[in-house]
GROMACS .gro file of C-alpha atoms in nm:
model
  116
    1MET     CA    1  -0.032  -1.799  -2.654
    2LYS     CA    2   0.241  -1.996  -2.491
    3LYS     CA    3   0.456  -1.681  -2.471
    4TRP     CA    4   0.177  -1.535  -2.245
    5LEU     CA    5   0.153  -1.843  -2.043
    6LEU     CA    6   0.523  -1.847  -1.979
    7VAL     CA    7   0.524  -1.497  -1.827
    8LEU     CA    8   0.212  -1.548  -1.606
    9PRO     CA    9   0.411  -1.674  -1.292
   10GLU     CA   10   0.603  -1.355  -1.296
   11PHE     CA   11   0.297  -1.145  -1.334
   12PHE     CA   12   0.129  -1.344  -1.032
   13ILE     CA   13   0.433  -1.299  -0.813
   14LEU     CA   14   0.434  -0.928  -0.898
   15ALA     CA   15   0.082  -0.903  -0.821
   16LEU     CA   16   0.127  -1.051  -0.491
   17ALA     CA   17   0.424  -0.828  -0.412
   18LEU     CA   18   0.212  -0.537  -0.489
   19PHE     CA   19  -0.066  -0.668  -0.275
   20TRP     CA   20   0.174  -0.700   0.003
   21PHE     CA   21   0.311  -0.356  -0.040
   22LEU     CA   22  -0.046  -0.206  -0.051
   23ASP     CA   23  -0.151  -0.392   0.251
   24ASN     CA   24   0.125  -0.277   0.450
   25TYR     CA   25   0.144   0.080   0.330
   26LEU     CA   26  -0.242   0.156   0.323
   27GLY     CA   27  -0.312  -0.044   0.643
   28VAL     CA   28  -0.050   0.100   0.898
   29GLY     CA   29   0.143   0.335   0.668
   30TYR     CA   30   0.434   0.132   0.679
   31ILE     CA   31   0.688   0.126   0.368
   32ASN     CA   32   0.796  -0.235   0.338
   33TYR     CA   33   1.121  -0.249   0.149
   34TYR     CA   34   1.129  -0.631   0.145
   35THR     CA   35   0.836  -0.615  -0.114
   36ILE     CA   36   1.011  -0.350  -0.322
   37ALA     CA   37   1.306  -0.563  -0.346
   38VAL     CA   38   1.092  -0.872  -0.433
   39PHE     CA   39   0.896  -0.672  -0.685
   40SER     CA   40   1.220  -0.513  -0.847
   41ILE     CA   41   1.410  -0.869  -0.863
   42VAL     CA   42   1.111  -1.053  -1.036
   43ALA     CA   43   1.044  -0.742  -1.270
   44LEU     CA   44   1.435  -0.755  -1.374
   45GLN     CA   45   1.394  -1.123  -1.402
   46LEU     CA   46   1.091  -1.081  -1.639
   47PHE     CA   47   1.291  -0.870  -1.864
   48LEU     CA   48   1.634  -1.024  -1.843
   49LYS     CA   49   1.532  -1.406  -1.841
   50ASN     CA   50   1.832  -1.517  -1.662
   51LYS     CA   51   1.811  -1.906  -1.615
   52ILE     CA   52   2.001  -1.946  -1.287
   53ILE     CA   53   1.842  -1.661  -1.113
   54GLY     CA   54   1.511  -1.791  -1.230
   55ILE     CA   55   1.577  -2.140  -1.082
   56LEU     CA   56   1.688  -1.947  -0.755
   57LEU     CA   57   1.389  -1.747  -0.758
   58GLY     CA   58   1.153  -2.055  -0.795
   59SER     CA   59   1.314  -2.234  -0.539
   60ILE     CA   60   1.308  -1.943  -0.284
   61PHE     CA   61   0.950  -1.867  -0.350
   62PHE     CA   62   0.861  -2.240  -0.343
   63LEU     CA   63   1.005  -2.273   0.000
   64PHE     CA   64   0.827  -1.946   0.110
   65GLY     CA   65   0.510  -2.071  -0.008
   66LEU     CA   66   0.531  -2.380   0.195
   67TYR     CA   67   0.633  -2.181   0.496
   68MET     CA   68   0.336  -1.956   0.463
   69VAL     CA   69   0.107  -2.262   0.445
   70LEU     CA   70   0.266  -2.348   0.797
   71ALA     CA   71   0.194  -1.996   0.898
   72VAL     CA   72  -0.185  -2.008   0.786
   73LEU     CA   73  -0.236  -2.345   0.968
   74SER     CA   74  -0.056  -2.185   1.273
   75GLU     CA   75  -0.298  -1.897   1.253
   76PHE     CA   76  -0.593  -2.104   1.213
   77LYS     CA   77  -0.504  -2.337   1.503
   78LYS     CA   78  -0.522  -2.025   1.735
   79ILE     CA   79  -0.903  -1.958   1.666
   80THR     CA   80  -1.123  -2.110   1.920
   81THR     CA   81  -1.456  -2.038   1.737
   82ILE     CA   82  -1.525  -2.146   1.372
   83ASN     CA   83  -1.697  -1.881   1.196
   84PHE     CA   84  -1.717  -1.698   0.878
   85ALA     CA   85  -1.408  -1.481   0.957
   86SER     CA   86  -1.201  -1.822   1.019
   87PHE     CA   87  -1.325  -1.982   0.720
   88GLU     CA   88  -1.218  -1.650   0.508
   89LEU     CA   89  -0.867  -1.671   0.675
   90ILE     CA   90  -0.809  -2.041   0.561
   91SER     CA   91  -0.957  -2.003   0.224
   92VAL     CA   92  -0.787  -1.665   0.153
   93GLY     CA   93  -0.470  -1.775   0.300
   94PHE     CA   94  -0.434  -2.114   0.090
   95LEU     CA   95  -0.540  -1.931  -0.213
   96ILE     CA   96  -0.261  -1.686  -0.189
   97CYS     CA   97  -0.015  -1.982  -0.070
   98PHE     CA   98  -0.148  -2.197  -0.368
   99VAL     CA   99  -0.086  -1.901  -0.644
  100LEU     CA  100   0.273  -1.842  -0.503
  101ILE     CA  101   0.356  -2.225  -0.506
  102ALA     CA  102   0.210  -2.283  -0.841
  103SER     CA  103   0.403  -1.963  -0.979
  104SER     CA  104   0.712  -2.073  -0.836
  105ILE     CA  105   0.686  -2.418  -1.003
  106GLY     CA  106   0.608  -2.222  -1.314
  107MET     CA  107   0.913  -2.008  -1.291
  108PHE     CA  108   1.141  -2.302  -1.194
  109TYR     CA  109   1.003  -2.508  -1.495
  110LYS     CA  110   1.076  -2.215  -1.728
  111ALA     CA  111   1.416  -2.170  -1.612
  112ALA     CA  112   1.553  -2.523  -1.581
  113PRO     CA  113   1.712  -2.723  -1.830
  114LYS     CA  114   1.479  -2.939  -2.052
  115LYS     CA  115   1.695  -3.253  -2.027
  116PHE     CA  116   1.497  -3.414  -1.759
   0.00000   0.00000   0.00000
């Protein structure tokens, strides 16, 4: 059971990368190569389990998650009327950011030395 919990952060990030790719591709027909790179790097990390890359990826995804929280707040600030669509934007946006931040903390915890 603990083995499955330790790979859960990578699966969440892979799912977010897949969602990001499909959103771009099915929405406007754009192939987003950044998502392909993120998906490939996290998939390789899932199989290779390199400690340094795990710490680096966890830190980068954490910072990106914090940036996305600010992006969601910026988009919410532009909305003039509060309705269901604005509530949906803030709730789904924060949910995605929370999943990314929690997954990045999990990746960092798994790869960090256990001395502290």
